[in-house]
CSV table of C-alpha atoms in Angstrom, one decimal:
chain,number,residue,atom,x,y,z
T,219,MET,CA,-3.5,-30.2,58.5
T,220,GLY,CA,-4.4,-26.5,58.8
T,221,PHE,CA,-4.2,-23.5,56.6
T,222,LEU,CA,-0.6,-23.6,55.7
T,223,GLY,CA,-0.1,-27.4,55.0
T,224,PHE,CA,-3.2,-27.0,52.8
T,225,ILE,CA,-1.5,-24.2,50.8
T,226,LYS,CA,2.1,-25.8,50.6
T,227,GLY,CA,0.2,-29.0,49.1
T,228,PHE,CA,-0.7,-26.8,46.2
T,229,SER,CA,2.9,-24.9,46.2
T,230,SER,CA,4.1,-27.2,43.2
T,231,VAL,CA,1.6,-25.9,41.1
T,232,TYR,CA,2.6,-22.4,41.6
T,233,ARG,CA,6.2,-22.8,41.4
T,234,ALA,CA,7.7,-20.2,39.3
T,235,LYS,CA,9.1,-21.5,35.5
T,236,PRO,CA,11.8,-20.0,33.4
T,237,ARG,CA,10.3,-17.2,31.8
T,238,ILE,CA,10.2,-18.0,27.8
T,239,ARG,CA,11.8,-15.3,25.6
T,240,ALA,CA,10.2,-14.7,22.3
T,241,HIS,CA,10.5,-11.6,19.8
T,242,PRO,CA,7.2,-9.7,19.8
T,243,SER,CA,4.6,-11.2,17.8
T,244,PHE,CA,1.0,-10.2,17.5
T,245,CYS,CA,-2.2,-12.4,16.1
T,246,GLN,CA,-4.9,-11.1,14.2
T,247,TYR,CA,-8.1,-11.2,15.4
T,248,GLY,CA,-10.9,-9.2,13.5
T,249,HIS,CA,-9.0,-6.1,12.6
T,250,CYS,CA,-7.3,-5.5,15.9
T,251,TYR,CA,-4.1,-6.9,17.3
T,252,ILE,CA,-3.0,-8.1,20.5
T,253,GLN,CA,0.1,-9.2,22.1
T,254,CYS,CA,0.4,-12.9,21.9
T,255,ARG,CA,3.7,-13.4,23.9
T,256,THR,CA,5.2,-13.0,27.3
T,257,PHE,CA,6.1,-9.3,28.4
T,258,SER,CA,9.5,-10.0,29.2
T,259,HIS,CA,11.2,-9.5,26.2
T,260,PHE,CA,13.3,-5.9,26.3
T,261,LYS,CA,16.1,-4.8,24.7
T,262,ASP,CA,18.5,-5.2,27.6
T,263,HIS,CA,17.5,-8.4,28.4
T,264,ASP,CA,16.5,-7.2,32.1
T,265,ASP,CA,13.5,-8.8,32.7
T,266,SER,CA,13.7,-9.5,36.5
T,267,VAL,CA,12.4,-6.0,36.8
T,268,LEU,CA,9.1,-4.5,35.1
T,269,PRO,CA,8.4,-1.2,37.0
T,270,VAL,CA,4.6,-1.0,35.5
T,271,LEU,CA,2.4,-3.8,34.7
T,272,ILE,CA,-1.4,-2.3,33.3
T,273,VAL,CA,-4.0,-4.9,33.6
T,274,GLY,CA,-6.7,-3.6,30.7
T,275,ALA,CA,-6.2,-2.6,27.2
T,276,GLY,CA,-9.0,0.2,26.8
T,277,PRO,CA,-8.4,3.9,26.0
T,278,VAL,CA,-6.9,4.3,29.7
T,279,GLY,CA,-4.6,1.3,29.6
T,280,LEU,CA,-3.4,2.0,26.2
T,281,VAL,CA,-2.7,5.7,26.8
T,282,LEU,CA,-0.9,5.2,30.0
T,283,SER,CA,1.4,2.8,28.3
T,284,ILE,CA,2.2,5.4,25.5
T,285,LEU,CA,3.1,8.1,28.1
T,286,LEU,CA,5.1,5.6,30.2
T,287,THR,CA,6.8,4.8,27.1
T,288,LYS,CA,7.5,8.0,26.0
T,289,LEU,CA,9.0,8.8,29.6
T,290,GLY,CA,11.2,6.1,29.2
T,291,ILE,CA,9.7,3.8,31.6
T,292,LYS,CA,9.1,-0.1,30.8
T,293,CYS,CA,5.8,-1.0,31.1
T,294,SER,CA,3.7,-4.0,29.5
T,295,VAL,CA,-0.1,-4.1,28.9
T,296,LEU,CA,-2.2,-7.5,29.6
T,297,GLU,CA,-5.6,-7.9,28.1
T,298,LYS,CA,-8.2,-10.8,28.7
T,299,SER,CA,-10.0,-10.4,25.8
T,300,LYS,CA,-8.7,-11.9,22.5
T,301,SER,CA,-10.5,-9.5,20.4
T,302,PHE,CA,-11.8,-6.0,21.0
T,303,SER,CA,-15.6,-4.9,20.5
T,304,HIS,CA,-16.7,-4.0,16.8
T,305,HIS,CA,-19.7,-2.1,18.2
T,306,PRO,CA,-20.0,1.6,19.5
T,307,GLN,CA,-19.5,1.9,23.3
T,308,ALA,CA,-18.7,5.2,24.5
T,309,HIS,CA,-18.5,7.8,22.0
T,310,PHE,CA,-18.3,11.1,23.8
T,311,ILE,CA,-14.7,12.7,24.8
T,312,ASN,CA,-14.4,15.5,27.1
T,313,ASN,CA,-12.1,18.3,26.9
T,314,ARG,CA,-9.5,17.1,29.2
T,315,SER,CA,-9.0,13.6,27.3
T,316,MET,CA,-8.6,15.6,24.3
T,317,GLU,CA,-5.9,17.7,25.8
T,318,VAL,CA,-4.0,14.3,26.5
T,319,PHE,CA,-4.5,13.0,23.2
T,320,HIS,CA,-3.5,16.2,22.1
T,321,LYS,CA,-0.2,15.7,23.7
T,322,LEU,CA,0.2,12.3,21.9
T,323,ASP,CA,1.7,13.6,18.5
T,324,GLY,CA,-1.5,14.8,17.0
T,325,LEU,CA,-4.0,12.3,18.2
T,326,ALA,CA,-6.5,14.7,19.0
T,327,GLU,CA,-6.6,16.3,15.4
T,328,GLU,CA,-6.9,12.9,14.0
T,329,ILE,CA,-9.9,12.1,16.2
T,330,GLN,CA,-11.4,15.5,15.0
T,331,ARG,CA,-10.8,14.7,11.1
T,332,SER,CA,-12.5,11.1,11.4
T,333,GLN,CA,-15.6,12.1,14.1
T,334,PRO,CA,-18.9,12.8,12.2
T,335,PRO,CA,-19.8,16.4,11.3
T,336,VAL,CA,-20.4,18.4,14.4
T,337,ASP,CA,-23.9,19.5,13.6
T,338,LEU,CA,-25.1,15.7,13.7
T,339,TRP,CA,-24.6,15.1,17.3
T,340,ARG,CA,-23.8,18.5,19.0
T,341,LYS,CA,-27.2,18.4,20.6
T,342,PHE,CA,-28.2,15.3,23.0
T,343,VAL,CA,-31.5,14.8,23.4
T,344,TYR,CA,-33.0,13.1,26.6
T,345,CYS,CA,-36.3,11.0,26.3
T,346,THR,CA,-38.0,7.9,27.7
T,347,SER,CA,-38.4,6.4,24.3
T,348,LEU,CA,-37.8,7.0,20.7
T,349,THR,CA,-41.2,8.5,20.1
T,350,GLY,CA,-41.4,9.4,23.8
T,351,PRO,CA,-41.7,13.0,25.0
T,352,VAL,CA,-38.6,14.9,25.4
T,353,LEU,CA,-37.4,15.3,29.1
T,354,GLY,CA,-34.4,17.8,28.0
T,355,SER,CA,-31.6,18.3,25.9
T,356,VAL,CA,-27.9,19.8,25.9
T,357,ASP,CA,-26.3,21.6,23.3
T,358,HIS,CA,-22.6,20.5,23.6
T,359,MET,CA,-21.1,23.2,21.7
T,360,GLN,CA,-22.5,26.0,23.1
T,361,PRO,CA,-21.1,29.1,23.8
T,362,GLN,CA,-18.8,28.6,21.0
T,363,ASP,CA,-16.3,31.2,22.5
T,364,PHE,CA,-16.3,29.7,26.0
T,365,GLU,CA,-15.1,26.4,25.2
T,366,LYS,CA,-11.8,28.1,23.7
T,367,VAL,CA,-11.1,29.8,27.1
T,368,VAL,CA,-11.5,26.4,28.9
T,369,SER,CA,-9.3,24.3,26.6
T,370,PRO,CA,-7.5,24.7,23.4
T,371,VAL,CA,-9.3,21.7,21.8
T,372,CYS,CA,-12.8,20.6,21.4
T,373,VAL,CA,-14.9,18.0,22.6
T,374,ALA,CA,-15.1,14.9,20.1
T,375,HIS,CA,-18.0,12.1,19.1
T,376,PHE,CA,-15.8,9.3,18.5
T,377,SER,CA,-16.7,5.6,19.3
T,378,GLN,CA,-14.5,4.0,21.7
T,379,TYR,CA,-13.9,1.0,19.3
T,380,LYS,CA,-12.6,3.5,16.9
T,381,LEU,CA,-10.4,5.1,19.6
T,382,ILE,CA,-8.7,1.8,20.6
T,383,ARG,CA,-7.7,1.1,17.0
T,384,LEU,CA,-6.2,4.5,16.7
T,385,LEU,CA,-4.3,3.8,20.2
T,386,LEU,CA,-3.0,0.6,19.3
T,387,LYS,CA,-1.7,2.4,16.1
T,388,GLU,CA,-0.2,5.1,18.3
T,389,ALA,CA,1.7,2.7,20.3
T,390,ARG,CA,3.0,0.6,17.5
T,391,ARG,CA,4.5,3.9,16.0
T,392,SER,CA,5.7,4.7,19.6
T,393,GLN,CA,7.7,1.2,19.5
T,394,LEU,CA,6.5,0.2,22.6
T,395,PRO,CA,8.7,-3.1,23.7
T,396,TYR,CA,6.0,-5.3,23.6
T,397,LEU,CA,4.3,-4.6,20.3
């Protein structure tokens, strides 16, 4: 039988089926909305070619989809999870990421307004336990004037689960074809 015969035996399982056309819709899971339809529905009904398929609706995938849509490039995002986390994950956004968000219709300013006051998070302390000895500390806001020379925007303290919600809102506002 050999390997090719083995594969041919399963070919009926993987045979291409006609694509289902559907209008965009979202299912609500918690506080986030996730795509619940095929990715092939576009205004010009040309679903034979999708130039970009983004796997993962994390911060990078959502930002990439927003930027590509603004450039007029068709894309779609696939996410395996039915919902996004409601727990804090990554929370520090560096200057370069904030510069990208600055280009997304004021997203950087919205993050700056929504983050906790700078004095509550500017200094990171590293230790072995909550009561253990301090191994070191870093003040992320020093020197103040140097940061403005390096970048026009400031670093931010903003949890990833909140960032995902903002990016989804921006994606809807950008009128992405799959939203």
